Amino acid sequence: METKRPLILISNDDGYHSKGLQSLIEMVSPLADLLVCAPESGRSGFSCAFSAADPLRLKLRRRREGVEIWSCSGTPVDCVKIALDQLCKDRWPDMVIGGINHGDNASVNSHYSGTMGVTMEGCMKYIPSVAFSLCDHSDDADFAPLASLVRSITERVLRDGLPRGVCLNVNFPIATEFRGVRICRMACGTWGNEVVRCHHPRGYDYYWMTGEYTNDEPEAEDTDNWALNHGYVAITPTEVDVTSYEMMERMKDWEF
């Protein structure tokens, strides 16, 4: 790979073959050399999980000038870890990108997201990291409207970096044109009706994990859910440090 250009490490949770990842490659390949290491199949909902008990396989899928695409048998975080350890010995990435995800990762969804797992892992390695997601679960989702903003955000982060311990969670609504960009906080939301019980003809019950999401503050205009529901791109700066400093202050008066 050409070493004069920046290097971006890309992964996702939809698999190396997904349209979102392939679209991302085309969007940002003019800006940097790309090292792709993504799951060999879908790994949605894996968050920051990694494989502590199972061996992993790593396979080169394609190579062209400025782009290498590898698959890994593990989780999205496994992909980042193994790429950094095995494929980046001579050249450290200037940026990590997760996505483009098929489906939003706004509100509490970000805690379950393998796409955000990619981004958090990069952030924990002190690499400027961004997650891109589109509110469309379709395998053939249209990512073309995202191209300009994906490139613009990528260029900005490559140029200016991000504070240590901070990554960006970027969500796009389904639209051919966007009303603008909002810098948002995470909406307070909850998932309900998450388990469907079924009965097998052989006499036992089995369960499907599903769910219905509820925005618990629909009128709050400073949230990612509000932005997406009103046609805006939502960018949520997200920290690795999950400490509640307010609670720390309150607990100073506790007696044990």
Coordinates of C-alpha atoms in Angstrom, one line a residue, residues 4-250:
K4 CA 2.3 8.6 1.8
R5 CA -1.5 8.6 2.3
P6 CA -3.4 8.1 5.5
L7 CA -4.5 4.6 6.4
I8 CA -8.1 3.9 7.5
L9 CA -9.1 0.6 9.2
I10 CA -12.7 -0.3 8.4
S11 CA -14.9 -2.9 9.9
N12 CA -18.6 -3.5 10.5
D13 CA -21.1 -6.0 11.9
D14 CA -23.0 -6.8 8.7
G15 CA -20.1 -8.8 7.1
Y16 CA -17.4 -8.0 4.6
H17 CA -19.8 -8.6 1.8
S18 CA -22.4 -6.1 2.8
K19 CA -23.5 -3.2 0.6
G20 CA -22.9 -0.7 3.3
L21 CA -19.3 -1.6 3.7
Q22 CA -18.7 -1.8 0.0
S23 CA -20.3 1.6 -0.4
L24 CA -18.1 3.0 2.3
I25 CA -15.0 1.7 0.6
E26 CA -15.9 3.6 -2.6
M27 CA -16.7 6.8 -0.7
V28 CA -13.5 7.1 1.2
S29 CA -10.9 5.3 -0.9
P30 CA -10.0 8.6 -2.7
L31 CA -9.0 10.0 0.8
A32 CA -6.8 7.2 2.2
D33 CA -5.5 3.7 1.8
L34 CA -8.0 1.2 3.3
L35 CA -7.5 -1.9 5.3
V36 CA -10.8 -3.7 5.7
C37 CA -11.2 -6.5 8.3
A38 CA -14.8 -7.4 8.8
P39 CA -16.8 -10.5 10.0
E40 CA -17.2 -13.3 7.5
S41 CA -21.0 -13.1 8.1
G42 CA -23.4 -10.9 10.0
R43 CA -22.6 -10.1 13.7
S44 CA -25.3 -7.5 14.6
G45 CA -25.8 -7.0 18.3
F46 CA -22.4 -8.1 19.4
S47 CA -21.5 -4.7 20.9
C48 CA -17.9 -4.9 22.3
A49 CA -17.9 -8.8 22.6
F50 CA -14.7 -10.6 21.7
S51 CA -13.9 -14.3 21.3
A52 CA -12.2 -15.4 24.5
A53 CA -12.7 -19.2 24.0
D54 CA -12.8 -19.8 20.3
P55 CA -9.9 -19.7 17.8
L56 CA -10.2 -17.2 14.9
R57 CA -9.7 -17.5 11.2
L58 CA -8.4 -14.6 9.0
K59 CA -8.7 -14.7 5.3
L60 CA -7.6 -12.3 2.5
R61 CA -10.6 -11.8 0.3
R62 CA -9.6 -9.1 -2.2
R63 CA -6.7 -6.8 -2.9
R64 CA -6.4 -3.8 -5.2
E65 CA -4.3 -0.7 -5.2
G66 CA -4.8 1.1 -1.9
V67 CA -7.4 -1.4 -0.6
E68 CA -7.1 -4.8 1.2
I69 CA -10.2 -6.7 2.3
W70 CA -9.9 -9.4 4.9
S71 CA -12.6 -11.4 6.7
C72 CA -12.4 -12.8 10.2
S73 CA -14.5 -15.5 11.7
G74 CA -15.0 -13.6 15.0
T75 CA -16.9 -10.6 16.2
P76 CA -16.5 -7.0 15.0
V77 CA -14.2 -6.2 17.9
D78 CA -12.2 -9.4 17.1
C79 CA -11.8 -7.9 13.6
V80 CA -10.3 -4.7 14.9
K81 CA -8.0 -6.5 17.4
I82 CA -6.7 -9.0 14.9
A83 CA -6.2 -6.4 12.2
L84 CA -4.2 -4.1 14.5
D85 CA -2.1 -7.0 15.8
Q86 CA -1.5 -9.0 12.6
L87 CA -2.0 -6.6 9.7
C88 CA -0.7 -3.3 11.1
K89 CA 2.7 -4.3 12.4
D90 CA 4.5 -1.8 10.0
R91 CA 1.8 0.9 9.7
W92 CA -0.7 2.1 12.3
P93 CA -4.1 3.3 11.2
D94 CA -4.8 7.1 11.2
M95 CA -8.5 6.4 11.7
V96 CA -11.0 3.6 12.4
I97 CA -14.4 3.6 10.7
G98 CA -17.3 1.3 11.6
G99 CA -20.1 0.8 9.0
I100 CA -21.9 1.8 7.0
N101 CA -24.4 -0.1 9.1
H102 CA -27.8 -1.3 7.7
G103 CA -30.0 0.1 10.4
D104 CA -29.7 3.0 12.9
N105 CA -27.5 3.0 16.0
A106 CA -29.2 5.9 17.7
S107 CA -30.2 6.1 21.4
V108 CA -29.7 3.0 23.5
N109 CA -29.1 1.0 20.3
S110 CA -25.5 2.2 20.4
H111 CA -24.9 0.0 23.4
Y112 CA -25.9 -3.2 21.5
S113 CA -24.3 -2.3 18.2
G114 CA -21.3 -4.2 16.7
T115 CA -20.7 -1.1 14.5
M116 CA -20.2 0.9 17.7
G117 CA -18.1 -1.9 19.1
V118 CA -15.7 -1.4 16.2
T119 CA -15.6 2.3 16.9
M120 CA -15.2 2.0 20.7
E121 CA -12.4 -0.5 20.2
G122 CA -10.6 1.9 17.9
C123 CA -11.2 4.7 20.4
M124 CA -9.8 2.6 23.3
K125 CA -6.7 2.2 21.2
Y126 CA -6.5 6.0 20.9
I127 CA -7.2 6.0 17.2
P128 CA -9.8 8.7 16.0
S129 CA -12.9 6.6 15.3
V130 CA -16.3 7.1 13.7
A131 CA -19.4 4.9 13.2
F132 CA -21.7 5.5 10.2
S133 CA -25.2 4.1 10.2
L134 CA -28.3 4.4 7.9
C135 CA -31.8 4.0 9.2
D136 CA -32.5 1.3 6.6
H137 CA -32.2 -2.5 7.4
S138 CA -32.6 -3.5 3.7
D139 CA -29.8 -5.5 2.2
D140 CA -30.1 -3.3 -0.9
A141 CA -30.4 0.1 1.0
D142 CA -29.5 3.2 -1.0
F143 CA -26.3 4.6 0.5
A144 CA -25.6 7.1 -2.3
P145 CA -27.1 10.2 -0.5
L146 CA -24.6 9.7 2.3
A147 CA -21.5 10.0 0.2
S148 CA -20.8 13.7 0.5
L149 CA -21.2 13.9 4.3
V150 CA -19.3 10.6 4.9
R151 CA -16.4 12.0 2.9
S152 CA -16.6 15.4 4.6
I153 CA -16.7 13.9 8.2
T154 CA -13.8 11.5 7.3
E155 CA -11.7 14.3 5.9
R156 CA -12.3 16.4 9.0
V157 CA -11.4 13.7 11.4
L158 CA -8.3 12.7 9.4
R159 CA -7.2 16.4 9.4
D160 CA -8.1 17.4 13.0
G161 CA -8.4 14.1 14.9
L162 CA -10.6 13.7 17.9
P163 CA -10.0 14.1 21.7
R164 CA -8.6 11.0 23.4
G165 CA -11.5 8.8 24.6
V166 CA -14.1 10.4 22.3
C167 CA -15.6 8.8 19.1
L168 CA -18.4 9.9 16.8
N169 CA -21.7 8.0 16.3
V170 CA -23.2 9.3 13.0
N171 CA -26.7 8.2 12.0
F172 CA -28.5 9.1 8.7
P173 CA -32.2 9.1 8.1
I174 CA -33.7 7.5 5.0
A175 CA -33.8 10.4 2.6
T176 CA -32.5 11.4 -0.8
E177 CA -31.6 14.8 0.7
F178 CA -31.0 15.8 4.3
R179 CA -32.4 18.9 6.1
G180 CA -29.0 19.4 7.7
V181 CA -26.7 18.0 10.4
R182 CA -27.5 18.1 14.2
I183 CA -25.0 17.6 16.9
C184 CA -27.1 15.6 19.4
R185 CA -27.2 13.8 22.7
M186 CA -28.4 10.2 22.9
A187 CA -32.2 10.0 23.4
C188 CA -33.6 8.2 26.4
G189 CA -35.4 5.2 25.0
T190 CA -36.4 1.6 26.0
W191 CA -37.0 -1.7 24.3
G192 CA -40.1 -3.7 25.1
N193 CA -41.8 -6.9 24.0
E194 CA -38.4 -8.3 23.4
V195 CA -39.1 -12.0 23.6
V196 CA -41.5 -14.1 21.4
R197 CA -42.2 -17.6 22.8
C198 CA -43.0 -20.3 20.3
H199 CA -43.9 -24.0 20.7
H200 CA -42.0 -26.7 18.7
P201 CA -44.0 -29.7 17.4
R202 CA -41.6 -31.9 19.3
G203 CA -43.0 -30.6 22.5
Y204 CA -40.6 -27.9 23.8
D205 CA -40.7 -24.1 23.8
Y206 CA -38.2 -21.9 22.0
Y207 CA -37.7 -18.1 21.9
W208 CA -37.0 -15.4 19.4
M209 CA -35.4 -12.2 20.5
T210 CA -37.1 -9.2 18.9
G211 CA -38.5 -6.0 20.4
E212 CA -40.2 -2.7 19.9
Y213 CA -38.3 0.6 20.5
T214 CA -40.0 3.5 22.3
N215 CA -38.5 7.0 22.4
D216 CA -39.2 8.1 26.0
E217 CA -38.7 11.8 25.3
P218 CA -40.2 12.3 21.8
E219 CA -40.5 16.1 22.3
A220 CA -36.9 16.7 23.2
E221 CA -35.4 18.4 20.1
D222 CA -31.7 17.9 21.2
T223 CA -31.7 14.1 20.7
D224 CA -30.6 11.8 18.0
N225 CA -34.0 10.3 17.7
W226 CA -35.6 13.7 17.1
A227 CA -33.1 14.7 14.5
L228 CA -33.5 11.4 12.5
N229 CA -37.3 11.6 12.7
H230 CA -37.2 15.1 11.3
G231 CA -34.8 14.4 8.4
Y232 CA -31.5 15.5 9.9
V233 CA -28.2 13.6 10.2
A234 CA -27.5 13.0 13.8
I235 CA -23.9 13.1 15.2
T236 CA -23.4 12.1 18.8
P237 CA -20.0 12.5 20.3
T238 CA -19.6 9.4 22.5
E239 CA -17.1 8.8 25.3
V240 CA -15.4 5.6 26.4
D241 CA -15.4 6.9 30.0
V242 CA -18.9 5.9 31.4
T243 CA -18.2 7.3 34.9
S244 CA -21.1 9.3 36.4
Y245 CA -19.1 12.3 37.8
E246 CA -22.3 13.8 39.2
M247 CA -23.0 10.6 41.2
M248 CA -19.4 10.6 42.3
E249 CA -19.9 14.0 43.9
R250 CA -23.1 12.8 45.6

